[in-house]
């Protein structure tokens, strides 16, 4: 007897869920390209600060009835430039500079949003995303963002590898580590800006970090980590949307929670693998 698969495919017969699926798949690809380097370089705190640093730009765009994507991009670029400038100070650690910018940008954003009559709605959508409200134009923007992220990742791959594993060697090889770091920040900015509309800023790490962290426990090369992260992100999107449809849960949060759950499953499996007698990493 063939099992009834309507429960799996039925949600995607609805137009707005189908668009949400495509948005999640595109964002999974973008986040895989950027998230791999975030995981390999231990930049999670920086990514968190940059995701919350988008709030002033999004708030201003909302008040001016402009493009939220453009507002988020401008704010993220400003945050990245600020981090780069403060990191050059010999008297401040990078974490200190990031923390100060994080609080300052977040506070500015909340002040701006508080002037909006739809304060609660705007802030909720910003923090938790609204993937089911994705429009065809948003998909075009995400597709362009994926193309741009792929170009940046390909152009900077050699410098990114050297920067992640041996910054001093990168300087010796003439790969300009500061320029490579700035380019990597640009890639991270692009990923966060593209992702916040789908899963929101609080949950953006569900797709940015969890898939890459899950795959890095198994893969031995950067391209494999990226490919595996994209596949896990896509799986998280499909499973998250199906669960959200049947249990009436928040779609973006369910996608992010699924990605994190897959990470813990991967970590558990890797732990069991490492305990096997005779296993050599």
PDB file of N, CA, C and O in Angstrom, residues 7 48 68 79 127 185 217 246 259:
ATOM      1  N   UNK A   7      -0.041  15.056   3.125  1.00  0.00           N
ATOM      2  CA  UNK A   7       0.368  15.883   4.260  1.00  0.00           C
ATOM      3  C   UNK A   7       1.687  16.604   3.973  1.00  0.00           C
ATOM      4  O   UNK A   7       1.938  17.706   4.483  1.00  0.00           O
ATOM      5  N   UNK A  48      25.889  38.429  14.955  1.00  0.00           N
ATOM      6  CA  UNK A  48      24.739  38.775  15.796  1.00  0.00           C
ATOM      7  C   UNK A  48      24.601  40.288  15.901  1.00  0.00           C
ATOM      8  O   UNK A  48      23.503  40.842  15.769  1.00  0.00           O
ATOM      9  N   UNK A  68      12.595  48.164   2.546  1.00  0.00           N
ATOM     10  CA  UNK A  68      13.191  47.627   3.767  1.00  0.00           C
ATOM     11  C   UNK A  68      14.536  46.978   3.472  1.00  0.00           C
ATOM     12  O   UNK A  68      15.465  47.028   4.291  1.00  0.00           O
ATOM     13  N   UNK A  79      27.258  49.538   9.903  1.00  0.00           N
ATOM     14  CA  UNK A  79      27.719  48.737  11.034  1.00  0.00           C
ATOM     15  C   UNK A  79      29.067  48.086  10.705  1.00  0.00           C
ATOM     16  O   UNK A  79      29.990  48.086  11.537  1.00  0.00           O
ATOM     17  N   UNK A 127      11.967  41.314  13.954  1.00  0.00           N
ATOM     18  CA  UNK A 127      12.652  40.376  14.842  1.00  0.00           C
ATOM     19  C   UNK A 127      12.444  38.927  14.430  1.00  0.00           C
ATOM     20  O   UNK A 127      13.360  38.113  14.534  1.00  0.00           O
ATOM     21  N   UNK A 185      33.184  40.706   5.418  1.00  0.00           N
ATOM     22  CA  UNK A 185      32.123  41.458   6.095  1.00  0.00           C
ATOM     23  C   UNK A 185      31.017  41.829   5.110  1.00  0.00           C
ATOM     24  O   UNK A 185      29.836  41.815   5.449  1.00  0.00           O
ATOM     25  N   UNK A 217      31.340  19.410  11.037  1.00  0.00           N
ATOM     26  CA  UNK A 217      31.712  18.261  11.865  1.00  0.00           C
ATOM     27  C   UNK A 217      32.041  17.037  11.017  1.00  0.00           C
ATOM     28  O   UNK A 217      32.620  16.063  11.522  1.00  0.00           O
ATOM     29  N   UNK A 246       0.963  22.440   9.407  1.00  0.00           N
ATOM     30  CA  UNK A 246       0.089  21.493  10.107  1.00  0.00           C
ATOM     31  C   UNK A 246      -0.126  21.841  11.580  1.00  0.00           C
ATOM     32  O   UNK A 246      -1.173  21.508  12.153  1.00  0.00           O
ATOM     33  N   UNK A 259      16.531  23.984  11.747  1.00  0.00           N
ATOM     34  CA  UNK A 259      17.956  24.038  11.425  1.00  0.00           C
ATOM     35  C   UNK A 259      18.813  23.756  12.657  1.00  0.00           C
ATOM     36  O   UNK A 259      19.795  23.014  12.593  1.00  0.00           O
TER      37      UNK A 259
END
